[in-house]
Structures are given as structure tokens and as C-alpha cells.
PDB file of C-alpha atoms in Angstrom:
ATOM      1  CA  MET A 890      18.928  -5.922   8.817  1.00 41.00           C
ATOM      2  CA  PRO A 891      15.636  -4.053   9.465  1.00 40.00           C
ATOM      3  CA  PRO A 892      14.058  -2.002   6.688  1.00 43.00           C
ATOM      4  CA  HIS A 893      15.535   1.417   6.133  1.00 44.00           C
ATOM      5  CA  ASP A 894      12.791   3.989   5.508  1.00 43.00           C
ATOM      6  CA  HIS A 895      13.751   7.156   3.639  1.00 42.00           C
ATOM      7  CA  SER A 896      10.243   8.565   3.840  1.00 41.00           C
ATOM      8  CA  HIS A 897       9.191  11.279   6.225  1.00 40.00           C
ATOM      9  CA  ALA A 898       6.090  12.054   8.207  1.00 39.00           C
ATOM     10  CA  ALA A 899       3.277  13.032   5.870  1.00 41.00           C
ATOM     11  CA  PRO A 900       2.987  16.790   5.759  1.00 41.00           C
ATOM     12  CA  ALA A 901      -0.223  18.716   6.196  1.00 41.00           C
ATOM     13  CA  GLY A 902      -1.018  18.674   2.496  1.00 46.00           C
ATOM     14  CA  PRO A 903       1.331  18.237  -0.481  1.00 46.00           C
ATOM     15  CA  PRO A 904       4.760  19.828  -0.076  1.00 46.00           C
ATOM     16  CA  GLY A 905       4.602  23.427  -1.242  1.00 48.00           C
ATOM     17  CA  ALA A 906       0.977  23.086  -2.302  1.00 51.00           C
ATOM     18  CA  PRO A 907      -1.074  26.281  -2.134  1.00 55.00           C
ATOM     19  CA  ASP A 908      -4.043  26.560   0.185  1.00 64.00           C
ATOM     20  CA  VAL A 909      -6.902  26.469  -2.322  1.00 70.00           C
ATOM     21  CA  ARG A 910      -9.782  26.421   0.137  1.00 77.00           C
ATOM     22  CA  GLY A 911     -10.629  30.108  -0.362  1.00 80.00           C
ATOM     23  CA  LYS A 912     -10.809  29.716  -4.133  1.00 78.00           C
ATOM     24  CA  ILE A 913     -12.989  26.621  -3.913  1.00 79.00           C
ATOM     25  CA  ALA A 914     -15.292  28.430  -1.446  1.00 84.00           C
ATOM     26  CA  ILE A 915     -15.748  31.310  -3.914  1.00 84.00           C
ATOM     27  CA  ALA A 916     -16.452  28.906  -6.775  1.00 80.00           C
ATOM     28  CA  PHE A 917     -18.954  27.021  -4.594  1.00 83.00           C
ATOM     29  CA  ALA A 918     -20.799  30.229  -3.666  1.00 86.00           C
ATOM     30  CA  VAL A 919     -20.985  31.320  -7.324  1.00 84.00           C
ATOM     31  CA  THR A 920     -22.122  27.860  -8.480  1.00 81.00           C
ATOM     32  CA  LEU A 921     -24.804  27.668  -5.791  1.00 86.00           C
ATOM     33  CA  THR A 922     -26.138  31.074  -6.861  1.00 87.00           C
ATOM     34  CA  ILE A 923     -26.288  29.962 -10.505  1.00 83.00           C
ATOM     35  CA  LEU A 924     -27.997  26.740  -9.434  1.00 85.00           C
ATOM     36  CA  LEU A 925     -30.797  28.616  -7.697  1.00 88.00           C
ATOM     37  CA  ALA A 926     -31.271  30.905 -10.708  1.00 86.00           C
ATOM     38  CA  GLN A 927     -31.329  28.015 -13.178  1.00 82.00           C
ATOM     39  CA  ALA A 928     -33.766  26.037 -11.034  1.00 86.00           C
ATOM     40  CA  ILE A 929     -36.171  28.952 -11.341  1.00 88.00           C
ATOM     41  CA  GLY A 930     -35.515  29.108 -15.085  1.00 84.00           C
ATOM     42  CA  THR A 931     -36.182  25.378 -15.479  1.00 83.00           C
ATOM     43  CA  ALA A 932     -39.516  25.726 -13.687  1.00 84.00           C
ATOM     44  CA  LEU A 933     -40.502  28.634 -15.957  1.00 83.00           C
ATOM     45  CA  THR A 934     -39.389  27.141 -19.297  1.00 80.00           C
ATOM     46  CA  GLY A 935     -39.502  23.347 -18.942  1.00 78.00           C
ATOM     47  CA  SER A 936     -36.287  23.203 -21.012  1.00 79.00           C
ATOM     48  CA  LEU A 937     -34.403  19.889 -21.043  1.00 74.00           C
ATOM     49  CA  ALA A 938     -31.146  21.709 -21.763  1.00 75.00           C
ATOM     50  CA  LEU A 939     -31.668  24.016 -18.797  1.00 78.00           C
ATOM     51  CA  LEU A 940     -32.889  21.103 -16.654  1.00 78.00           C
ATOM     52  CA  THR A 941     -29.774  19.136 -17.622  1.00 71.00           C
ATOM     53  CA  ASP A 942     -27.529  22.064 -16.836  1.00 75.00           C
ATOM     54  CA  THR A 943     -29.364  22.590 -13.536  1.00 78.00           C
ATOM     55  CA  VAL A 944     -28.914  18.938 -12.547  1.00 72.00           C
ATOM     56  CA  HIS A 945     -25.311  19.282 -13.636  1.00 69.00           C
ATOM     57  CA  MET A 946     -25.025  22.314 -11.377  1.00 75.00           C
ATOM     58  CA  VAL A 947     -26.558  20.384  -8.464  1.00 76.00           C
ATOM     59  CA  VAL A 948     -23.893  17.731  -8.882  1.00 69.00           C
ATOM     60  CA  ASP A 949     -21.152  20.290  -9.355  1.00 71.00           C
ATOM     61  CA  SER A 950     -22.151  22.447  -6.401  1.00 77.00           C
ATOM     62  CA  SER A 951     -22.189  19.373  -4.174  1.00 72.00           C
ATOM     63  CA  GLY A 952     -18.906  18.328  -5.764  1.00 70.00           C
ATOM     64  CA  LEU A 953     -17.365  21.699  -4.981  1.00 75.00           C
ATOM     65  CA  LEU A 954     -18.590  21.387  -1.393  1.00 79.00           C
ATOM     66  CA  VAL A 955     -16.961  17.958  -1.188  1.00 71.00           C
ATOM     67  CA  ALA A 956     -13.833  19.439  -2.768  1.00 71.00           C
ATOM     68  CA  LEU A 957     -13.813  22.178  -0.124  1.00 78.00           C
ATOM     69  CA  VAL A 958     -14.092  19.619   2.671  1.00 76.00           C
ATOM     70  CA  ALA A 959     -11.397  17.480   1.043  1.00 70.00           C
ATOM     71  CA  ALA A 960      -9.072  20.478   0.621  1.00 71.00           C
ATOM     72  CA  THR A 961      -9.476  21.133   4.342  1.00 77.00           C
ATOM     73  CA  LEU A 962      -8.914  17.524   5.412  1.00 73.00           C
ATOM     74  CA  VAL A 963      -5.787  16.992   3.289  1.00 67.00           C
ATOM     75  CA  ARG A 964      -4.034  19.742   5.226  1.00 71.00           C
ATOM     76  CA  ARG A 965      -4.491  17.956   8.526  1.00 75.00           C
ATOM     77  CA  PRO A 966      -1.208  16.492   9.781  1.00 76.00           C
ATOM     78  CA  SER A 967      -0.403  12.800   9.967  1.00 74.00           C
ATOM     79  CA  SER A 968      -0.950  10.793  13.146  1.00 78.00           C
ATOM     80  CA  PRO A 969      -0.121   7.293  14.400  1.00 81.00           C
ATOM     81  CA  LYS A 970      -3.533   6.189  13.098  1.00 80.00           C
ATOM     82  CA  HIS A 971      -3.415   8.097   9.802  1.00 76.00           C
ATOM     83  CA  THR A 972       0.250   7.964   8.843  1.00 72.00           C
ATOM     84  CA  TRP A 973      -0.349   9.760   5.535  1.00 73.00           C
ATOM     85  CA  GLY A 974      -2.747  12.223   7.087  1.00 72.00           C
ATOM     86  CA  TYR A 975      -5.870  12.659   4.960  1.00 74.00           C
ATOM     87  CA  ARG A 976      -4.134  12.925   1.602  1.00 74.00           C
ATOM     88  CA  ARG A 977      -6.278  10.236  -0.025  1.00 79.00           C
ATOM     89  CA  VAL A 978      -9.503  12.119   0.722  1.00 77.00           C
ATOM     90  CA  GLU A 979      -8.991  14.072  -2.505  1.00 75.00           C
ATOM     91  CA  VAL A 980      -9.071  10.806  -4.460  1.00 82.00           C
ATOM     92  CA  LEU A 981     -12.268   9.632  -2.756  1.00 83.00           C
ATOM     93  CA  ALA A 982     -13.856  13.037  -3.390  1.00 77.00           C
ATOM     94  CA  ALA A 983     -12.986  12.933  -7.095  1.00 77.00           C
ATOM     95  CA  LEU A 984     -14.332   9.367  -7.385  1.00 85.00           C
ATOM     96  CA  ALA A 985     -17.632  10.316  -5.707  1.00 81.00           C
ATOM     97  CA  GLN A 986     -18.120  13.336  -7.965  1.00 74.00           C
ATOM     98  CA  ALA A 987     -17.295  11.389 -11.105  1.00 81.00           C
ATOM     99  CA  THR A 988     -19.676   8.557 -10.227  1.00 84.00           C
ATOM    100  CA  VAL A 989     -22.611  10.930  -9.720  1.00 77.00           C
ATOM    101  CA  LEU A 990     -21.753  12.775 -12.936  1.00 77.00           C
ATOM    102  CA  ALA A 991     -21.755   9.516 -14.886  1.00 84.00           C
ATOM    103  CA  GLY A 992     -25.213   8.663 -13.583  1.00 83.00           C
ATOM    104  CA  THR A 993     -26.458  12.134 -14.495  1.00 76.00           C
ATOM    105  CA  GLY A 994     -25.071  11.834 -18.015  1.00 80.00           C
ATOM    106  CA  VAL A 995     -26.847   8.532 -18.632  1.00 84.00           C
ATOM    107  CA  TYR A 996     -30.151   9.985 -17.389  1.00 79.00           C
ATOM    108  CA  VAL A 997     -29.827  12.970 -19.736  1.00 79.00           C
ATOM    109  CA  VAL A 998     -29.260  10.742 -22.776  1.00 85.00           C
ATOM    110  CA  VAL A 999     -32.404   8.728 -22.028  1.00 84.00           C
ATOM    111  CA  GLU A1000     -34.517  11.848 -21.432  1.00 79.00           C
ATOM    112  CA  ALA A1001     -33.219  13.597 -24.567  1.00 83.00           C
ATOM    113  CA  ILE A1002     -34.116  10.629 -26.771  1.00 84.00           C
ATOM    114  CA  GLY A1003     -37.660  10.764 -25.408  1.00 81.00           C
ATOM    115  CA  ARG A1004     -37.939  14.484 -26.138  1.00 79.00           C
ATOM    116  CA  PHE A1005     -36.774  14.027 -29.705  1.00 81.00           C
ATOM    117  CA  ARG A1006     -39.996  12.134 -30.363  1.00 81.00           C
ATOM    118  CA  LYS A1007     -42.226  14.741 -28.716  1.00 77.00           C
ATOM    119  CA  PRO A1008     -40.442  18.080 -28.184  1.00 77.00           C
ATOM    120  CA  PRO A1009     -42.223  20.586 -25.924  1.00 73.00           C
ATOM    121  CA  GLU A1010     -42.546  24.298 -26.699  1.00 75.00           C
ATOM    122  CA  MET A1011     -39.661  26.399 -25.324  1.00 75.00           C
ATOM    123  CA  PRO A1012     -39.826  30.131 -24.395  1.00 77.00           C
ATOM    124  CA  SER A1013     -36.563  31.088 -26.069  1.00 76.00           C
ATOM    125  CA  THR A1014     -36.179  34.588 -24.590  1.00 81.00           C
ATOM    126  CA  ILE A1015     -36.305  33.375 -20.987  1.00 81.00           C
ATOM    127  CA  LEU A1016     -34.023  30.487 -21.921  1.00 81.00           C
ATOM    128  CA  VAL A1017     -31.375  32.862 -23.272  1.00 85.00           C
ATOM    129  CA  ALA A1018     -31.527  35.020 -20.151  1.00 86.00           C
ATOM    130  CA  PHE A1019     -30.902  32.133 -17.771  1.00 82.00           C
ATOM    131  CA  GLY A1020     -28.216  30.721 -20.042  1.00 83.00           C
ATOM    132  CA  VAL A1021     -26.347  34.030 -19.899  1.00 88.00           C
ATOM    133  CA  VAL A1022     -26.660  34.162 -16.100  1.00 85.00           C
ATOM    134  CA  GLY A1023     -25.134  30.686 -15.894  1.00 83.00           C
ATOM    135  CA  LEU A1024     -22.339  31.483 -18.319  1.00 87.00           C
ATOM    136  CA  VAL A1025     -21.268  34.648 -16.494  1.00 88.00           C
ATOM    137  CA  GLY A1026     -21.141  32.829 -13.166  1.00 84.00           C
ATOM    138  CA  ASN A1027     -19.191  29.927 -14.643  1.00 81.00           C
ATOM    139  CA  VAL A1028     -16.604  32.255 -16.166  1.00 88.00           C
ATOM    140  CA  VAL A1029     -16.087  33.864 -12.753  1.00 86.00           C
ATOM    141  CA  SER A1030     -15.498  30.438 -11.186  1.00 82.00           C
ATOM    142  CA  ILE A1031     -13.117  29.432 -13.979  1.00 84.00           C
ATOM    143  CA  LEU A1032     -11.014  32.543 -13.417  1.00 84.00           C
ATOM    144  CA  VAL A1033     -10.888  31.829  -9.671  1.00 80.00           C
ATOM    145  CA  LEU A1034      -9.806  28.186 -10.006  1.00 78.00           C
ATOM    146  CA  ALA A1035      -7.652  28.286 -13.159  1.00 78.00           C
ATOM    147  CA  SER A1036      -4.249  28.936 -11.566  1.00 73.00           C
ATOM    148  CA  ASP A1037      -4.414  25.884  -9.249  1.00 71.00           C
ATOM    149  CA  ARG A1038      -6.290  23.469 -11.502  1.00 67.00           C
ATOM    150  CA  ARG A1039      -3.341  21.062 -11.803  1.00 67.00           C
ATOM    151  CA  SER A1040      -2.422  20.923  -8.110  1.00 65.00           C
ATOM    152  CA  ASN A1041      -4.259  17.635  -7.423  1.00 63.00           C
ATOM    153  CA  LEU A1042      -7.119  15.412  -8.580  1.00 65.00           C
ATOM    154  CA  ASN A1043      -9.565  17.181  -6.317  1.00 62.00           C
ATOM    155  CA  MET A1044      -8.809  20.625  -7.778  1.00 70.00           C
ATOM    156  CA  ARG A1045      -8.766  19.185 -11.268  1.00 74.00           C
ATOM    157  CA  ALA A1046     -12.258  17.769 -10.749  1.00 68.00           C
ATOM    158  CA  ALA A1047     -13.486  21.084  -9.355  1.00 71.00           C
ATOM    159  CA  PHE A1048     -12.077  23.056 -12.305  1.00 79.00           C
ATOM    160  CA  LEU A1049     -13.478  20.623 -14.866  1.00 75.00           C
ATOM    161  CA  GLU A1050     -16.879  20.929 -13.232  1.00 71.00           C
ATOM    162  CA  VAL A1051     -17.117  24.692 -13.685  1.00 77.00           C
ATOM    163  CA  ALA A1052     -15.474  24.579 -17.133  1.00 78.00           C
ATOM    164  CA  ASN A1053     -18.023  22.074 -18.370  1.00 74.00           C
ATOM    165  CA  ASP A1054     -20.788  24.074 -16.703  1.00 76.00           C
ATOM    166  CA  ALA A1055     -19.716  27.030 -18.844  1.00 82.00           C
ATOM    167  CA  LEU A1056     -19.974  24.934 -22.000  1.00 81.00           C
ATOM    168  CA  GLY A1057     -23.359  23.705 -20.810  1.00 79.00           C
ATOM    169  CA  SER A1058     -24.578  27.270 -20.345  1.00 82.00           C
ATOM    170  CA  MET A1059     -23.327  28.139 -23.834  1.00 87.00           C
ATOM    171  CA  SER A1060     -25.260  25.210 -25.279  1.00 85.00           C
ATOM    172  CA  VAL A1061     -28.419  26.456 -23.540  1.00 84.00           C
ATOM    173  CA  ILE A1062     -27.908  29.884 -25.146  1.00 89.00           C
ATOM    174  CA  VAL A1063     -27.297  28.390 -28.580  1.00 90.00           C
ATOM    175  CA  ALA A1064     -30.391  26.180 -28.296  1.00 87.00           C
ATOM    176  CA  ALA A1065     -32.521  29.184 -27.321  1.00 86.00           C
ATOM    177  CA  ILE A1066     -31.225  31.195 -30.291  1.00 90.00           C
ATOM    178  CA  VAL A1067     -31.939  28.316 -32.692  1.00 90.00           C
ATOM    179  CA  ILE A1068     -35.475  27.948 -31.324  1.00 87.00           C
ATOM    180  CA  ALA A1069     -36.085  31.704 -31.573  1.00 87.00           C
ATOM    181  CA  THR A1070     -34.790  32.005 -35.142  1.00 88.00           C
ATOM    182  CA  THR A1071     -35.958  28.721 -36.699  1.00 89.00           C
ATOM    183  CA  GLY A1072     -38.663  27.368 -34.398  1.00 86.00           C
ATOM    184  CA  TRP A1073     -36.868  23.983 -34.254  1.00 88.00           C
ATOM    185  CA  GLN A1074     -37.847  22.850 -30.735  1.00 84.00           C
ATOM    186  CA  ARG A1075     -35.630  19.772 -30.844  1.00 85.00           C
ATOM    187  CA  ALA A1076     -32.622  22.077 -30.434  1.00 86.00           C
ATOM    188  CA  ASP A1077     -33.311  21.873 -26.706  1.00 83.00           C
ATOM    189  CA  ALA A1078     -32.857  18.085 -26.705  1.00 84.00           C
ATOM    190  CA  VAL A1079     -29.725  18.434 -28.849  1.00 87.00           C
ATOM    191  CA  ALA A1080     -28.288  20.834 -26.294  1.00 83.00           C
ATOM    192  CA  GLY A1081     -29.095  18.341 -23.544  1.00 80.00           C
ATOM    193  CA  LEU A1082     -27.220  15.613 -25.404  1.00 86.00           C
ATOM    194  CA  PHE A1083     -24.283  17.963 -25.916  1.00 83.00           C
ATOM    195  CA  ILE A1084     -24.070  18.573 -22.172  1.00 78.00           C
ATOM    196  CA  ALA A1085     -24.241  14.814 -21.588  1.00 81.00           C
ATOM    197  CA  ALA A1086     -21.381  14.377 -24.066  1.00 84.00           C
ATOM    198  CA  LEU A1087     -19.373  16.802 -21.928  1.00 77.00           C
ATOM    199  CA  ILE A1088     -20.216  15.008 -18.708  1.00 78.00           C
ATOM    200  CA  LEU A1089     -19.642  11.350 -19.532  1.00 85.00           C
ATOM    201  CA  PRO A1090     -16.046  11.276 -20.901  1.00 86.00           C
ATOM    202  CA  ARG A1091     -14.592  13.329 -18.050  1.00 78.00           C
ATOM    203  CA  ALA A1092     -16.590  11.348 -15.499  1.00 82.00           C
ATOM    204  CA  PHE A1093     -15.248   8.020 -16.763  1.00 88.00           C
ATOM    205  CA  LYS A1094     -11.714   9.388 -16.996  1.00 86.00           C
ATOM    206  CA  LEU A1095     -11.781  10.582 -13.388  1.00 82.00           C
ATOM    207  CA  ILE A1096     -13.248   7.252 -12.274  1.00 89.00           C
ATOM    208  CA  ARG A1097     -10.412   5.443 -14.041  1.00 90.00           C
ATOM    209  CA  GLU A1098      -7.691   7.660 -12.565  1.00 87.00           C
ATOM    210  CA  ALA A1099      -9.090   7.597  -9.034  1.00 87.00           C
ATOM    211  CA  GLY A1100      -9.638   3.835  -9.271  1.00 89.00           C
ATOM    212  CA  ALA A1101      -6.036   3.318 -10.369  1.00 89.00           C
ATOM    213  CA  ILE A1102      -4.801   5.103  -7.232  1.00 88.00           C
ATOM    214  CA  LEU A1103      -7.162   3.185  -4.943  1.00 89.00           C
ATOM    215  CA  MET A1104      -6.094  -0.104  -6.571  1.00 90.00           C
ATOM    216  CA  GLU A1105      -2.469   0.946  -5.916  1.00 88.00           C
ATOM    217  CA  THR A1106      -1.379   0.461  -9.498  1.00 91.00           C
ATOM    218  CA  THR A1107       2.111   1.526 -10.536  1.00 92.00           C
ATOM    219  CA  PRO A1108       2.307   5.319 -11.023  1.00 91.00           C
ATOM    220  CA  ARG A1109       1.689   6.326 -14.620  1.00 90.00           C
ATOM    221  CA  GLY A1110       4.965   6.879 -16.453  1.00 90.00           C
ATOM    222  CA  LEU A1111       7.015   4.604 -14.187  1.00 92.00           C
ATOM    223  CA  ASP A1112       8.368   1.346 -15.652  1.00 93.00           C
ATOM    224  CA  LEU A1113       9.204  -1.014 -12.785  1.00 93.00           C
ATOM    225  CA  ASP A1114      11.281  -3.262 -15.032  1.00 93.00           C
ATOM    226  CA  GLU A1115      13.418  -0.255 -15.876  1.00 94.00           C
ATOM    227  CA  VAL A1116      13.629   0.700 -12.202  1.00 94.00           C
ATOM    228  CA  ARG A1117      14.729  -2.818 -11.235  1.00 94.00           C
ATOM    229  CA  GLU A1118      17.329  -2.927 -13.997  1.00 93.00           C
ATOM    230  CA  HIS A1119      18.715   0.464 -12.969  1.00 92.00           C
ATOM    231  CA  MET A1120      18.885  -0.543  -9.300  1.00 93.00           C
ATOM    232  CA  THR A1121      20.724  -3.778 -10.049  1.00 92.00           C
ATOM    233  CA  ARG A1122      23.410  -1.813 -11.877  1.00 91.00           C
ATOM    234  CA  LEU A1123      24.364  -0.107  -8.608  1.00 90.00           C
ATOM    235  CA  GLU A1124      27.603  -1.313  -7.026  1.00 87.00           C
ATOM    236  CA  HIS A1125      27.196  -4.268  -4.611  1.00 86.00           C
ATOM    237  CA  VAL A1126      23.513  -4.802  -5.563  1.00 90.00           C
ATOM    238  CA  LEU A1127      22.991  -8.394  -6.684  1.00 90.00           C
ATOM    239  CA  ALA A1128      19.228  -8.593  -7.116  1.00 90.00           C
ATOM    240  CA  VAL A1129      15.956  -6.796  -6.396  1.00 93.00           C
ATOM    241  CA  HIS A1130      12.693  -8.525  -5.527  1.00 92.00           C
ATOM    242  CA  ASP A1131       9.292  -7.678  -4.014  1.00 92.00           C
ATOM    243  CA  LEU A1132       9.451  -4.343  -5.846  1.00 95.00           C
ATOM    244  CA  HIS A1133       6.232  -2.346  -5.416  1.00 95.00           C
ATOM    245  CA  ALA A1134       5.256   1.189  -6.363  1.00 95.00           C
ATOM    246  CA  SER A1135       1.957   3.002  -5.929  1.00 93.00           C
ATOM    247  CA  THR A1136       0.473   6.447  -5.416  1.00 90.00           C
ATOM    248  CA  VAL A1137      -0.937   7.567  -2.072  1.00 86.00           C
ATOM    249  CA  ALA A1138      -2.413  10.771  -3.527  1.00 78.00           C
ATOM    250  CA  THR A1139      -1.632  13.326  -6.216  1.00 73.00           C
ATOM    251  CA  GLY A1140       2.095  14.070  -6.212  1.00 75.00           C
ATOM    252  CA  LEU A1141       2.876  11.380  -3.637  1.00 84.00           C
ATOM    253  CA  PRO A1142       4.283   8.209  -5.261  1.00 91.00           C
ATOM    254  CA  VAL A1143       5.911   5.628  -2.979  1.00 94.00           C
ATOM    255  CA  ILE A1144       8.152   2.623  -3.614  1.00 95.00           C
ATOM    256  CA  SER A1145       9.479  -0.324  -1.621  1.00 94.00           C
ATOM    257  CA  ALA A1146      11.770  -3.243  -2.405  1.00 94.00           C
ATOM    258  CA  HIS A1147      13.941  -6.005  -0.987  1.00 93.00           C
ATOM    259  CA  VAL A1148      17.510  -5.580  -2.209  1.00 93.00           C
ATOM    260  CA  VAL A1149      20.051  -8.418  -2.145  1.00 92.00           C
ATOM    261  CA  VAL A1150      23.660  -7.306  -1.565  1.00 89.00           C
ATOM    262  CA  ASP A1151      27.043  -8.892  -0.942  1.00 83.00           C
ATOM    263  CA  ASP A1152      27.359 -10.425   2.534  1.00 79.00           C
ATOM    264  CA  GLY A1153      30.377  -8.300   3.303  1.00 81.00           C
ATOM    265  CA  CYS A1154      28.466  -5.017   2.906  1.00 80.00           C
ATOM    266  CA  PHE A1155      27.211  -5.299   6.480  1.00 80.00           C
ATOM    267  CA  GLN A1156      30.766  -5.545   7.816  1.00 79.00           C
ATOM    268  CA  ASP A1157      32.602  -2.984   5.698  1.00 79.00           C
ATOM    269  CA  GLY A1158      30.038  -0.143   6.001  1.00 77.00           C
ATOM    270  CA  HIS A1159      28.773  -0.247   2.426  1.00 80.00           C
ATOM    271  CA  ALA A1160      25.170  -0.897   3.531  1.00 86.00           C
ATOM    272  CA  ILE A1161      24.430   2.747   4.339  1.00 87.00           C
ATOM    273  CA  ASP A1162      26.021   3.905   1.087  1.00 89.00           C
ATOM    274  CA  ILE A1163      23.889   1.437  -0.866  1.00 90.00           C
ATOM    275  CA  LEU A1164      20.730   2.743   0.771  1.00 92.00           C
ATOM    276  CA  ASP A1165      21.681   6.296  -0.161  1.00 92.00           C
ATOM    277  CA  ASP A1166      22.385   5.217  -3.746  1.00 91.00           C
ATOM    278  CA  LEU A1167      19.005   3.480  -3.967  1.00 93.00           C
ATOM    279  CA  ARG A1168      17.215   6.546  -2.616  1.00 94.00           C
ATOM    280  CA  THR A1169      18.989   8.785  -5.129  1.00 92.00           C
ATOM    281  CA  CYS A1170      18.243   6.335  -7.928  1.00 92.00           C
ATOM    282  CA  VAL A1171      14.433   6.414  -7.513  1.00 92.00           C
ATOM    283  CA  ALA A1172      14.359  10.127  -6.704  1.00 92.00           C
ATOM    284  CA  GLU A1173      16.418  11.456  -9.595  1.00 91.00           C
ATOM    285  CA  HIS A1174      16.780   9.008 -12.481  1.00 89.00           C
ATOM    286  CA  PHE A1175      13.180   8.602 -13.683  1.00 91.00           C
ATOM    287  CA  ASP A1176      10.413  10.814 -14.997  1.00 88.00           C
ATOM    288  CA  VAL A1177       8.395  10.007 -11.869  1.00 90.00           C
ATOM    289  CA  ALA A1178      10.517  11.225  -8.959  1.00 90.00           C
ATOM    290  CA  ILE A1179       9.879   9.173  -5.815  1.00 92.00           C
ATOM    291  CA  HIS A1180      10.996  10.739  -2.550  1.00 91.00           C
ATOM    292  CA  HIS A1181       9.204   8.309  -0.203  1.00 91.00           C
ATOM    293  CA  SER A1182      11.133   5.041  -0.496  1.00 92.00           C
ATOM    294  CA  THR A1183      11.551   2.011   1.766  1.00 92.00           C
ATOM    295  CA  PHE A1184      14.314  -0.520   1.076  1.00 93.00           C
ATOM    296  CA  GLN A1185      15.152  -3.678   2.974  1.00 91.00           C
ATOM    297  CA  LEU A1186      18.694  -4.972   2.468  1.00 91.00           C
ATOM    298  CA  GLU A1187      19.307  -8.717   2.492  1.00 89.00           C
ATOM    299  CA  THR A1188      22.476 -10.757   2.249  1.00 84.00           C
ATOM    300  CA  ARG A1189      22.894 -13.266  -0.528  1.00 79.00           C
ATOM    301  CA  SER A1190      23.004 -16.137   1.960  1.00 72.00           C
ATOM    302  CA  ALA A1191      19.817 -14.980   3.712  1.00 67.00           C
ATOM    303  CA  ARG A1192      18.022 -14.704   0.372  1.00 69.00           C
ATOM    304  CA  GLN A1193      19.183 -18.171  -0.594  1.00 69.00           C
ATOM    305  CA  ARG A1194      17.851 -19.630   2.685  1.00 68.00           C
ATOM    306  CA  GLU A1195      14.506 -17.936   2.115  1.00 66.00           C
ATOM    307  CA  THR A1196      14.341 -19.289  -1.431  1.00 65.00           C
ATOM    308  CA  ASP A1197      15.186 -22.804  -0.263  1.00 59.00           C
ATOM    309  CA  THR A1198      12.516 -22.613   2.432  1.00 64.00           C
ATOM    310  CA  HIS A1199       9.664 -21.247   0.339  1.00 61.00           C
ATOM    311  CA  GLY A1200      10.682 -22.675  -3.007  1.00 54.00           C
TER     312      GLY A1200
END
């Protein structure tokens, strides 16, 4: 019997997902404005903290632009060539952003260590002013993106970018205040390291999560042994093999399996009922609900012949 596919044509974007392109566009415009202001501030002050935050903003503004493009592409419908549409673009976008952020974080650590040995003089008043400009802009972006930050990996990356930018701007302000009140110039390098500490963990986490999707690992929270055991408890199901589960994009887990049933199920009409039971099983009985499922039914005798042939 040919495979029975319970999946549907990939929609233009996740089912029920909001159109977040306008919000990302606003955040991108705000971030780009802050970037230009901080670039001027870096040239005037020579601050490592402000330089680090500016480089961070370069990465984040480009990341938001990529996120905007990705949010547009994921809403394109599926086609015979792209059967899932462009849903996986959001994963590629998050991976690209995270990789660049990781490289930036490593650079900042190296530069900060060098400045600890020979800290330059910092004009604290100018540093505070540009830190405040950055913080205000970041808060605006956070408020714009907050409501949809959990909608997919792409939006999550975009939100984390502006949230960490805000913390970076705060560290610039704190460093400037410390320099102004105590004269301790190394506060600038400390602030740079703090921003790097914000960058690196989230970058590596996003790399790991995006890599897991691209490697088609089992969706987090889904135990395939438990799924197999549950499926084999269904009436007329004798065995389950070639069971695979992966994630196409955020909110889109898929599963497939070969299911061995009694030979008589193809004569007495039970085959269709079994397929419906299997679909309901993976869609409703586990923490990870899977609504795109493909099951191939096999008779016991056919499975035995295959086993005898291939060993």
C-alpha cells in the first residue's frame, strides 16, 4: 500500500503566525540610527566599550535586515520545487547572525585584554551621552518586538539582539560614570568584556539550536521510544520501524514511519482507521504535537519478506 500522507501544503508562513515584518522594519530603522550615532561617538572618544557596542550594533542591524528578509520569504507559499515554502530561511538567518556575533565576541575579549595593560584616556561626558542615545533607541526596539519574540527563531534572534544592545548601552553608561567619578580608565575595558559576555552565550545557543534543526535531530521534548511504544499499543499495529522525526522550522515538526499491521486489515477496511489513529496519536498524545505525519502501512508477510531479503 502506498504511503498515506496526512500533511498539507505548506502555508505561507506558520499557521496563525502574525506578520511581523512591520515591527522588524521599525526595529531595524531605530538600530541603524543608533549605529550611526555610536559610530560618531566611537570616533570622538576612542572607547572600547562604545566601539564594542557599535560593532555589536553593526552585526545586529545587519541581523535585523536579514530577519526582515527572512520574515518576508517565509510567507511565500509552497511550490513543487519548494514544498515547504521558505520556512527554513528563518533558521539560516538565525545561524548566520549567531555566527557573526560569536566572532565579534571573541574579538572583543582579545581587544579588552590588550587595553587592560594600557588603558587609553576616555572623555566620560561624551561617553555617557552616546550611551544614553543607544539605550533609548534600544528600549524603543524592545517595546516594538516584545509581543512577538517567541513566534520563531528568527524573531527570537532579533529580539535578543536589541535586548542585549540595551544592556550593552547600559554598560557604556556605567563605565563612563565610573571613569568620571573615580578616574579608573580600565572600566571601559571591563564594559567591553561585559558586552562580550552578553554576546557569546546567546550566540552559541542559537548556533546549537539552528544546527539541531539543520541536522534534522528529533524535536526537543519528543521521545521517539515513547512514541513507538504508544503507536504499537494501537489496535492491529504489530510493529513500527524506520521511525523518523525532525523539525522543518519553528513550530513545524514532522514525523514518518513504516507501520506493520495484520494482513487482514487491507481486506476488512481497518487500514484507513489505523491511519487515522496514528495521526491522532502523534498529534494529541505528546507534549510536541505533530500535525504533519506520513505513515506507510505494511503487512506482516511483506515485512517478513523484506527482512529475509535484507537480513
